[in-house]
Amino acid sequence: MESTLGLEIIEVVEQAAIASAKWMGKGEKNTADEVAVEAMRERMNKIHMRGRIVIGEGERDDAPMLYIGEEVGICTQEDAKNVCNPEELIEIDIAVDPCEGTNLVAYGQNGSMAVLAISEKGGLFAAPDFYMKKLAAPPAAKGHVDINKSATENLQILGDCLERSVEELVVVVMDRPRHKELIQEIRAAGARVRLISDGDVSAAISCGFAGTNIHALMGIGAAPEGVISAAAMRCLGGHFQGQLIYDPEVVKTGLIGESRDGNLARLKEMGIEDPDRVYTDSELASGETVLFAACGITPGTLMEGVRFFHGGARTQSLVISSQSQTARFVDTIHIQEQPKYIELK
């Protein structure tokens, strides 16, 4: 899968990032998202594969976007039998977030990126559009910290695993009313808190790399993004756990569904019999082969944002593979017309 799709999925996130970056700072978050979706969809439909969106832009049967259940790739088109050999056909599940952090793009803030994860058919958890309690930590803490423990306990364990004092740890938390007590507990334990307005995929992945000065992600964010984070962390060997949150009273910002009971019924219809189950990264991204790709839209901890020059653009992407056990940073110059110059730095 990696040798066949590796370069092409990088191009998918690059095209989405370039399209969205053109709307950076213009206050149009919906437009920044829409153009990223269309660019990602167009490039995926040029790949020799049969792909199915398991996490996308929503459960809309006829939406002209990357809706859940949509099929993409050359081998899903009407004349596929003329160009696709069934014996060589690659069937994959795809989780996408074409513009992770739409508000960040709209207001010219750091941390937005185009992301996707792929695995063979059935290899990614089809998370409902609910919320998820998340815990991400570096590889050294994998299997030692636990989402069922308190933040105080996990910080002490994390410090021991990293050979740091709790005071040297930085925890990323989304700046939401639901996290008031969590933030207070983290600070009381002695650790430092980095609040973010959007974009917890980047924060989760940053835990997998030394030198980012991010040592944990805690709190509640969107469930679909949790699956994408889990895919990356599985490839990196980091720690990730997620637990679905279905009670609107917990998240305080509303959920799809009118009530706790209604959301529980919806989960049961989806085949989720234990709504309180804690999922590991290997359960959320269970495929034999998992690939993750991201491209910075605005500058972030791991990647630069899109930089435009006369006649083209420069992007920085990250592709992580469970197959080759690699994390590659890819610096790409896109020449769209005759440039006046190309900057090396």
mmCIF file of C-alpha atoms in Angstrom:
data_model
loop_
_atom_site.group_PDB
_atom_site.id
_atom_site.type_symbol
_atom_site.label_atom_id
_atom_site.label_comp_id
_atom_site.label_asym_id
_atom_site.label_seq_id
_atom_site.Cartn_x
_atom_site.Cartn_y
_atom_site.Cartn_z
ATOM 1 C CA MET A 1 0.000 0.000 0.000
ATOM 2 C CA GLU A 2 2.749 2.446 0.936
ATOM 3 C CA SER A 3 4.720 1.964 -2.277
ATOM 4 C CA THR A 4 1.548 2.342 -4.360
ATOM 5 C CA LEU A 5 -0.153 5.225 -2.576
ATOM 6 C CA GLY A 6 2.544 6.934 -0.484
ATOM 7 C CA LEU A 7 3.435 9.767 -2.853
ATOM 8 C CA GLU A 8 -0.120 10.218 -4.058
ATOM 9 C CA ILE A 9 -1.619 10.724 -0.613
ATOM 10 C CA ILE A 10 1.006 13.391 0.014
ATOM 11 C CA GLU A 11 -0.216 15.152 -3.110
ATOM 12 C CA VAL A 12 -3.794 14.847 -1.862
ATOM 13 C CA VAL A 13 -3.077 16.773 1.350
ATOM 14 C CA GLU A 14 -0.795 19.218 -0.455
ATOM 15 C CA GLN A 15 -3.511 20.220 -2.915
ATOM 16 C CA ALA A 16 -6.051 20.615 -0.112
ATOM 17 C CA ALA A 17 -3.634 22.768 1.893
ATOM 18 C CA ILE A 18 -2.787 25.025 -1.054
ATOM 19 C CA ALA A 19 -6.451 25.565 -1.891
ATOM 20 C CA SER A 20 -7.342 26.403 1.713
ATOM 21 C CA ALA A 21 -4.291 28.618 2.311
ATOM 22 C CA LYS A 22 -5.488 31.000 -0.393
ATOM 23 C CA TRP A 23 -8.278 31.926 2.037
ATOM 24 C CA MET A 24 -5.993 32.370 5.043
ATOM 25 C CA GLY A 25 -6.858 35.468 7.058
ATOM 26 C CA LYS A 26 -9.972 36.338 5.052
ATOM 27 C CA GLY A 27 -12.462 35.414 7.762
ATOM 28 C CA GLU A 28 -14.208 32.845 5.553
ATOM 29 C CA LYS A 29 -13.881 29.560 7.431
ATOM 30 C CA ASN A 30 -16.574 27.766 5.425
ATOM 31 C CA THR A 31 -14.976 28.708 2.127
ATOM 32 C CA ALA A 32 -11.532 27.668 3.381
ATOM 33 C CA ASP A 33 -13.018 24.283 4.234
ATOM 34 C CA GLU A 34 -15.025 23.885 1.024
ATOM 35 C CA VAL A 35 -12.103 24.529 -1.319
ATOM 36 C CA ALA A 36 -9.919 22.109 0.665
ATOM 37 C CA VAL A 37 -12.609 19.427 0.393
ATOM 38 C CA GLU A 38 -12.985 19.866 -3.350
ATOM 39 C CA ALA A 39 -9.219 19.869 -3.963
ATOM 40 C CA MET A 40 -8.787 16.705 -1.889
ATOM 41 C CA ARG A 41 -11.691 14.975 -3.610
ATOM 42 C CA GLU A 42 -10.449 15.887 -7.094
ATOM 43 C CA ARG A 43 -6.949 14.535 -6.434
ATOM 44 C CA MET A 44 -8.195 11.325 -4.800
ATOM 45 C CA ASN A 45 -10.332 10.588 -7.839
ATOM 46 C CA LYS A 46 -7.160 10.438 -9.910
ATOM 47 C CA ILE A 47 -5.636 7.633 -7.813
ATOM 48 C CA HIS A 48 -5.757 4.037 -9.038
ATOM 49 C CA MET A 49 -7.754 2.663 -6.097
ATOM 50 C CA ARG A 50 -11.226 2.007 -4.741
ATOM 51 C CA GLY A 51 -11.542 4.113 -1.629
ATOM 52 C CA ARG A 52 -14.413 4.568 0.802
ATOM 53 C CA ILE A 53 -14.748 7.573 3.083
ATOM 54 C CA VAL A 54 -15.382 6.324 6.628
ATOM 55 C CA ILE A 55 -14.744 9.695 8.271
ATOM 56 C CA GLY A 56 -15.498 12.756 6.201
ATOM 57 C CA GLU A 57 -17.514 15.920 5.961
ATOM 58 C CA GLY A 58 -20.752 14.452 7.293
ATOM 59 C CA GLU A 59 -23.422 11.866 6.694
ATOM 60 C CA ARG A 60 -24.978 13.500 3.634
ATOM 61 C CA ASP A 61 -26.197 11.157 0.934
ATOM 62 C CA ASP A 62 -26.005 13.590 -1.964
ATOM 63 C CA ALA A 63 -23.514 16.199 -0.795
ATOM 64 C CA PRO A 64 -20.977 17.190 -3.460
ATOM 65 C CA MET A 65 -18.199 16.657 -0.949
ATOM 66 C CA LEU A 66 -16.384 13.914 0.891
ATOM 67 C CA TYR A 67 -19.401 12.572 2.725
ATOM 68 C CA ILE A 68 -19.304 9.433 4.836
ATOM 69 C CA GLY A 69 -19.760 6.417 2.584
ATOM 70 C CA GLU A 70 -18.653 8.179 -0.589
ATOM 71 C CA GLU A 71 -16.444 6.148 -2.908
ATOM 72 C CA VAL A 72 -13.393 7.785 -4.448
ATOM 73 C CA GLY A 73 -10.646 6.761 -6.838
ATOM 74 C CA ILE A 74 -10.392 5.798 -10.485
ATOM 75 C CA CYS A 75 -11.689 2.306 -9.748
ATOM 76 C CA THR A 76 -15.036 3.645 -8.506
ATOM 77 C CA GLN A 77 -15.884 5.366 -11.781
ATOM 78 C CA GLU A 78 -18.296 4.047 -14.411
ATOM 79 C CA ASP A 79 -15.568 2.892 -16.809
ATOM 80 C CA ALA A 80 -13.490 1.314 -14.011
ATOM 81 C CA LYS A 81 -13.678 -2.153 -15.576
ATOM 82 C CA ASN A 82 -11.660 -0.858 -18.505
ATOM 83 C CA VAL A 83 -8.781 0.430 -16.379
ATOM 84 C CA CYS A 84 -8.858 -1.562 -13.119
ATOM 85 C CA ASN A 85 -7.816 -5.176 -12.788
ATOM 86 C CA PRO A 86 -9.889 -6.729 -9.967
ATOM 87 C CA GLU A 87 -6.924 -8.916 -8.992
ATOM 88 C CA GLU A 88 -4.719 -5.855 -8.476
ATOM 89 C CA LEU A 89 -7.378 -3.586 -7.047
ATOM 90 C CA ILE A 90 -6.522 -1.751 -3.850
ATOM 91 C CA GLU A 91 -9.580 -1.287 -1.606
ATOM 92 C CA ILE A 92 -9.037 1.116 1.255
ATOM 93 C CA ASP A 93 -10.879 3.009 3.963
ATOM 94 C CA ILE A 94 -10.109 6.711 4.272
ATOM 95 C CA ALA A 95 -10.519 9.183 7.118
ATOM 96 C CA VAL A 96 -10.177 12.819 6.093
ATOM 97 C CA ASP A 97 -10.170 16.291 7.555
ATOM 98 C CA PRO A 98 -9.370 18.534 4.588
ATOM 99 C CA CYS A 99 -9.051 21.637 6.752
ATOM 100 C CA GLU A 100 -8.354 20.775 10.367
ATOM 101 C CA GLY A 101 -8.794 24.068 12.155
ATOM 102 C CA THR A 102 -11.029 26.118 9.865
ATOM 103 C CA ASN A 103 -11.106 29.016 12.327
ATOM 104 C CA LEU A 104 -7.317 29.008 12.417
ATOM 105 C CA VAL A 105 -7.206 29.517 8.664
ATOM 106 C CA ALA A 106 -9.947 32.126 8.662
ATOM 107 C CA TYR A 107 -8.180 34.274 11.240
ATOM 108 C CA GLY A 108 -4.594 33.630 10.150
ATOM 109 C CA GLN A 109 -3.636 31.659 13.253
ATOM 110 C CA ASN A 110 -1.103 28.854 13.575
ATOM 111 C CA GLY A 111 -1.808 25.125 13.598
ATOM 112 C CA SER A 112 -4.165 24.354 10.726
ATOM 113 C CA MET A 113 -3.441 21.467 8.357
ATOM 114 C CA ALA A 114 -4.970 19.131 5.802
ATOM 115 C CA VAL A 115 -4.946 15.552 7.088
ATOM 116 C CA LEU A 116 -5.996 12.042 6.152
ATOM 117 C CA ALA A 117 -5.425 8.469 7.241
ATOM 118 C CA ILE A 118 -5.860 5.323 5.172
ATOM 119 C CA SER A 119 -5.907 1.610 5.807
ATOM 120 C CA GLU A 120 -7.191 -1.482 4.080
ATOM 121 C CA LYS A 121 -10.950 -2.005 4.043
ATOM 122 C CA GLY A 122 -12.245 -2.280 7.612
ATOM 123 C CA GLY A 123 -9.010 -0.952 9.092
ATOM 124 C CA LEU A 124 -10.332 2.334 10.505
ATOM 125 C CA PHE A 125 -13.026 2.797 13.156
ATOM 126 C CA ALA A 126 -16.049 4.534 11.633
ATOM 127 C CA ALA A 127 -16.514 6.978 14.489
ATOM 128 C CA PRO A 128 -19.862 8.744 14.765
ATOM 129 C CA ASP A 129 -19.886 12.529 14.648
ATOM 130 C CA PHE A 130 -19.843 12.707 18.449
ATOM 131 C CA TYR A 131 -17.180 13.832 20.880
ATOM 132 C CA MET A 132 -14.347 11.806 22.353
ATOM 133 C CA LYS A 133 -12.351 12.003 25.548
ATOM 134 C CA LYS A 134 -8.706 11.690 24.524
ATOM 135 C CA LEU A 135 -5.337 10.994 26.047
ATOM 136 C CA ALA A 136 -2.179 11.185 23.945
ATOM 137 C CA ALA A 137 1.363 10.787 25.252
ATOM 138 C CA PRO A 138 4.894 9.987 24.001
ATOM 139 C CA PRO A 139 6.037 6.438 23.168
ATOM 140 C CA ALA A 140 7.889 6.159 26.490
ATOM 141 C CA ALA A 141 4.555 6.426 28.322
ATOM 142 C CA LYS A 142 2.639 3.983 26.122
ATOM 143 C CA GLY A 143 0.680 1.557 28.263
ATOM 144 C CA HIS A 144 1.645 3.358 31.468
ATOM 145 C CA VAL A 145 -0.661 6.362 31.470
ATOM 146 C CA ASP A 146 -4.364 5.556 31.339
ATOM 147 C CA ILE A 147 -7.419 7.599 30.428
ATOM 148 C CA ASN A 148 -9.256 6.164 33.466
ATOM 149 C CA LYS A 149 -6.700 7.653 35.853
ATOM 150 C CA SER A 150 -6.859 11.229 37.048
ATOM 151 C CA ALA A 151 -4.819 13.915 35.367
ATOM 152 C CA THR A 152 -2.705 14.167 38.513
ATOM 153 C CA GLU A 153 -1.874 10.455 38.438
ATOM 154 C CA ASN A 154 -1.091 10.500 34.731
ATOM 155 C CA LEU A 155 1.211 13.500 35.073
ATOM 156 C CA GLN A 156 3.226 11.735 37.762
ATOM 157 C CA ILE A 157 3.462 8.589 35.626
ATOM 158 C CA LEU A 158 4.372 10.650 32.562
ATOM 159 C CA GLY A 159 7.093 12.466 34.466
ATOM 160 C CA ASP A 160 8.562 9.151 35.626
ATOM 161 C CA CYS A 161 8.487 7.733 32.092
ATOM 162 C CA LEU A 162 10.180 10.795 30.595
ATOM 163 C CA GLU A 163 12.540 11.311 33.547
ATOM 164 C CA ARG A 164 11.190 14.809 34.056
ATOM 165 C CA SER A 165 9.576 16.578 36.947
ATOM 166 C CA VAL A 166 5.871 17.300 36.617
ATOM 167 C CA GLU A 167 6.763 21.002 36.523
ATOM 168 C CA GLU A 168 8.654 20.388 33.266
ATOM 169 C CA LEU A 169 5.641 18.897 31.493
ATOM 170 C CA VAL A 170 3.393 20.746 29.034
ATOM 171 C CA VAL A 171 -0.170 19.522 28.448
ATOM 172 C CA VAL A 172 -2.315 20.702 25.548
ATOM 173 C CA VAL A 173 -5.999 21.220 26.312
ATOM 174 C CA MET A 174 -8.691 22.720 24.119
ATOM 175 C CA ASP A 175 -9.953 26.004 25.516
ATOM 176 C CA ARG A 176 -13.534 25.014 26.283
ATOM 177 C CA PRO A 177 -15.835 25.517 29.318
ATOM 178 C CA ARG A 178 -16.013 21.731 29.796
ATOM 179 C CA HIS A 179 -12.293 21.671 30.619
ATOM 180 C CA LYS A 180 -12.350 24.175 33.482
ATOM 181 C CA GLU A 181 -11.813 21.555 36.193
ATOM 182 C CA LEU A 182 -9.269 19.613 34.113
ATOM 183 C CA ILE A 183 -7.167 22.746 33.578
ATOM 184 C CA GLN A 184 -7.312 23.574 37.271
ATOM 185 C CA GLU A 185 -6.172 20.049 38.180
ATOM 186 C CA ILE A 186 -3.264 20.074 35.736
ATOM 187 C CA ARG A 187 -2.058 23.415 37.062
ATOM 188 C CA ALA A 188 -2.505 22.318 40.676
ATOM 189 C CA ALA A 189 -0.350 19.255 39.972
ATOM 190 C CA GLY A 190 2.418 21.590 38.821
ATOM 191 C CA ALA A 191 2.372 21.060 35.068
ATOM 192 C CA ARG A 192 1.948 23.789 32.472
ATOM 193 C CA VAL A 193 -1.055 24.084 30.180
ATOM 194 C CA ARG A 194 -1.046 25.149 26.556
ATOM 195 C CA LEU A 195 -4.572 26.122 25.557
ATOM 196 C CA ILE A 196 -5.619 25.777 21.928
ATOM 197 C CA SER A 197 -8.774 27.033 20.244
ATOM 198 C CA ASP A 198 -8.900 24.343 17.528
ATOM 199 C CA GLY A 199 -6.842 21.589 15.920
ATOM 200 C CA ASP A 200 -6.163 18.825 18.449
ATOM 201 C CA VAL A 201 -4.880 16.384 15.797
ATOM 202 C CA SER A 202 -1.679 18.380 15.561
ATOM 203 C CA ALA A 203 -1.392 18.438 19.349
ATOM 204 C CA ALA A 204 -1.833 14.669 19.628
ATOM 205 C CA ILE A 205 0.766 13.937 16.958
ATOM 206 C CA SER A 206 3.221 16.378 18.508
ATOM 207 C CA CYS A 207 3.301 14.111 21.576
ATOM 208 C CA GLY A 208 4.934 11.464 19.372
ATOM 209 C CA PHE A 209 7.960 13.616 18.591
ATOM 210 C CA ALA A 210 10.652 14.733 21.033
ATOM 211 C CA GLY A 211 11.537 18.414 20.882
ATOM 212 C CA THR A 212 8.012 19.748 20.363
ATOM 213 C CA ASN A 213 7.667 20.653 24.062
ATOM 214 C CA ILE A 214 4.267 18.984 24.066
ATOM 215 C CA HIS A 215 4.093 16.003 26.397
ATOM 216 C CA ALA A 216 0.386 15.155 26.516
ATOM 217 C CA LEU A 217 -3.018 15.943 25.085
ATOM 218 C CA MET A 218 -5.921 15.707 27.505
ATOM 219 C CA GLY A 219 -9.621 16.492 27.292
ATOM 220 C CA ILE A 220 -12.597 16.162 25.002
ATOM 221 C CA GLY A 221 -12.568 16.873 21.260
ATOM 222 C CA ALA A 222 -14.247 15.605 18.131
ATOM 223 C CA ALA A 223 -14.395 11.810 17.738
ATOM 224 C CA PRO A 224 -13.597 11.646 13.996
ATOM 225 C CA GLU A 225 -10.379 13.593 14.545
ATOM 226 C CA GLY A 226 -9.603 11.144 17.354
ATOM 227 C CA VAL A 227 -9.468 8.285 14.844
ATOM 228 C CA ILE A 228 -7.094 10.255 12.603
ATOM 229 C CA SER A 229 -4.878 11.045 15.601
ATOM 230 C CA ALA A 230 -4.925 7.395 16.643
ATOM 231 C CA ALA A 231 -3.770 6.331 13.172
ATOM 232 C CA ALA A 232 -0.756 8.619 13.366
ATOM 233 C CA MET A 233 0.090 7.655 16.942
ATOM 234 C CA ARG A 234 -0.146 3.965 16.152
ATOM 235 C CA CYS A 235 2.429 4.453 13.391
ATOM 236 C CA LEU A 236 4.676 6.459 15.720
ATOM 237 C CA GLY A 237 4.390 4.026 18.626
ATOM 238 C CA GLY A 238 2.892 6.707 20.840
ATOM 239 C CA HIS A 239 0.090 6.375 23.372
ATOM 240 C CA PHE A 240 -3.474 7.207 22.385
ATOM 241 C CA GLN A 241 -6.769 6.299 24.011
ATOM 242 C CA GLY A 242 -10.243 7.520 23.190
ATOM 243 C CA GLN A 243 -13.667 7.164 24.789
ATOM 244 C CA LEU A 244 -16.862 8.300 23.060
ATOM 245 C CA ILE A 245 -18.829 11.045 24.806
ATOM 246 C CA TYR A 246 -22.532 10.934 23.994
ATOM 247 C CA ASP A 247 -24.030 13.107 26.741
ATOM 248 C CA PRO A 248 -24.638 16.740 25.653
ATOM 249 C CA GLU A 249 -24.386 17.834 29.269
ATOM 250 C CA VAL A 250 -20.745 16.715 29.387
ATOM 251 C CA VAL A 251 -19.491 18.588 26.333
ATOM 252 C CA LYS A 252 -21.579 21.714 27.026
ATOM 253 C CA THR A 253 -21.464 22.769 23.361
ATOM 254 C CA GLY A 254 -24.077 20.477 21.843
ATOM 255 C CA LEU A 255 -23.917 17.204 19.940
ATOM 256 C CA ILE A 256 -25.569 15.718 16.903
ATOM 257 C CA GLY A 257 -28.692 14.248 18.470
ATOM 258 C CA GLU A 258 -31.270 15.720 20.754
ATOM 259 C CA SER A 259 -30.515 13.857 23.935
ATOM 260 C CA ARG A 260 -28.301 11.405 25.774
ATOM 261 C CA ASP A 261 -30.837 8.614 25.245
ATOM 262 C CA GLY A 262 -31.162 9.447 21.565
ATOM 263 C CA ASN A 263 -27.403 9.353 21.115
ATOM 264 C CA LEU A 264 -27.185 6.022 22.907
ATOM 265 C CA ALA A 265 -29.821 4.625 20.564
ATOM 266 C CA ARG A 266 -27.862 5.894 17.581
ATOM 267 C CA LEU A 267 -24.681 4.217 18.809
ATOM 268 C CA LYS A 268 -26.549 0.947 19.211
ATOM 269 C CA GLU A 269 -27.845 1.225 15.651
ATOM 270 C CA MET A 270 -24.244 1.612 14.509
ATOM 271 C CA GLY A 271 -23.309 -1.637 16.238
ATOM 272 C CA ILE A 272 -21.563 -0.025 19.212
ATOM 273 C CA GLU A 273 -22.851 -2.127 22.092
ATOM 274 C CA ASP A 274 -20.545 -0.713 24.782
ATOM 275 C CA PRO A 275 -20.777 3.089 24.509
ATOM 276 C CA ASP A 276 -18.350 3.625 27.408
ATOM 277 C CA ARG A 277 -15.580 1.467 25.995
ATOM 278 C CA VAL A 278 -12.075 2.902 26.002
ATOM 279 C CA TYR A 279 -10.411 2.393 22.621
ATOM 280 C CA THR A 280 -6.667 2.175 22.049
ATOM 281 C CA ASP A 281 -4.894 3.457 18.958
ATOM 282 C CA SER A 282 -4.646 -0.130 17.674
ATOM 283 C CA GLU A 283 -8.427 -0.501 17.938
ATOM 284 C CA LEU A 284 -9.257 2.837 16.336
ATOM 285 C CA ALA A 285 -6.758 2.151 13.544
ATOM 286 C CA SER A 286 -6.705 -1.642 13.459
ATOM 287 C CA GLY A 287 -5.621 -2.285 9.887
ATOM 288 C CA GLU A 288 -2.547 -4.300 9.034
ATOM 289 C CA THR A 289 -1.180 -1.245 7.216
ATOM 290 C CA VAL A 290 -1.920 2.321 8.248
ATOM 291 C CA LEU A 291 -0.755 5.489 6.510
ATOM 292 C CA PHE A 292 -1.143 9.028 7.808
ATOM 293 C CA ALA A 293 -0.462 12.207 5.850
ATOM 294 C CA ALA A 294 -0.702 15.884 6.746
ATOM 295 C CA CYS A 295 0.251 19.162 5.112
ATOM 296 C CA GLY A 296 0.518 22.440 6.966
ATOM 297 C CA ILE A 297 -1.936 25.147 5.917
ATOM 298 C CA THR A 298 -0.771 27.689 8.469
ATOM 299 C CA PRO A 299 2.535 27.335 10.402
ATOM 300 C CA GLY A 300 2.466 24.774 13.199
ATOM 301 C CA THR A 301 4.591 22.867 15.680
ATOM 302 C CA LEU A 302 5.533 20.165 13.183
ATOM 303 C CA MET A 303 5.216 21.792 9.764
ATOM 304 C CA GLU A 304 5.436 25.133 8.032
ATOM 305 C CA GLY A 305 2.312 26.501 6.430
ATOM 306 C CA VAL A 306 1.847 27.048 2.702
ATOM 307 C CA ARG A 307 4.162 29.780 1.380
ATOM 308 C CA PHE A 308 3.208 31.364 -1.917
ATOM 309 C CA PHE A 309 5.621 32.918 -4.389
ATOM 310 C CA HIS A 310 5.117 34.357 -7.861
ATOM 311 C CA GLY A 311 4.225 31.357 -10.007
ATOM 312 C CA GLY A 312 3.804 28.734 -7.328
ATOM 313 C CA ALA A 313 3.806 27.626 -3.707
ATOM 314 C CA ARG A 314 5.915 25.714 -1.222
ATOM 315 C CA THR A 315 4.488 23.150 1.191
ATOM 316 C CA GLN A 316 5.755 20.994 4.023
ATOM 317 C CA SER A 317 4.080 17.654 4.653
ATOM 318 C CA LEU A 318 4.401 14.687 6.976
ATOM 319 C CA VAL A 319 3.684 11.094 6.010
ATOM 320 C CA ILE A 320 3.854 8.319 8.606
ATOM 321 C CA SER A 321 3.700 4.610 7.774
ATOM 322 C CA SER A 322 3.169 1.562 9.935
ATOM 323 C CA GLN A 323 4.461 -0.572 7.066
ATOM 324 C CA SER A 324 7.928 0.935 6.724
ATOM 325 C CA GLN A 325 7.932 2.368 10.271
ATOM 326 C CA THR A 326 8.964 5.768 8.975
ATOM 327 C CA ALA A 327 7.967 9.386 9.476
ATOM 328 C CA ARG A 328 8.964 11.466 6.472
ATOM 329 C CA PHE A 329 8.899 15.245 6.270
ATOM 330 C CA VAL A 330 8.433 16.287 2.665
ATOM 331 C CA ASP A 331 9.323 19.769 1.409
ATOM 332 C CA THR A 332 7.701 20.425 -1.976
ATOM 333 C CA ILE A 333 7.876 23.291 -4.456
ATOM 334 C CA HIS A 334 4.801 23.508 -6.683
ATOM 335 C CA ILE A 335 5.503 25.318 -9.951
ATOM 336 C CA GLN A 336 2.188 26.468 -11.352
ATOM 337 C CA GLU A 337 3.466 28.915 -13.983
ATOM 338 C CA GLN A 338 6.814 30.395 -14.999
ATOM 339 C CA PRO A 339 8.159 31.772 -11.698
ATOM 340 C CA LYS A 340 10.324 34.851 -11.342
ATOM 341 C CA TYR A 341 12.361 33.022 -8.727
ATOM 342 C CA ILE A 342 12.249 30.019 -6.369
ATOM 343 C CA GLU A 343 13.412 30.508 -2.812
ATOM 344 C CA LEU A 344 15.428 27.681 -1.255
ATOM 345 C CA LYS A 345 14.569 28.720 2.297
#
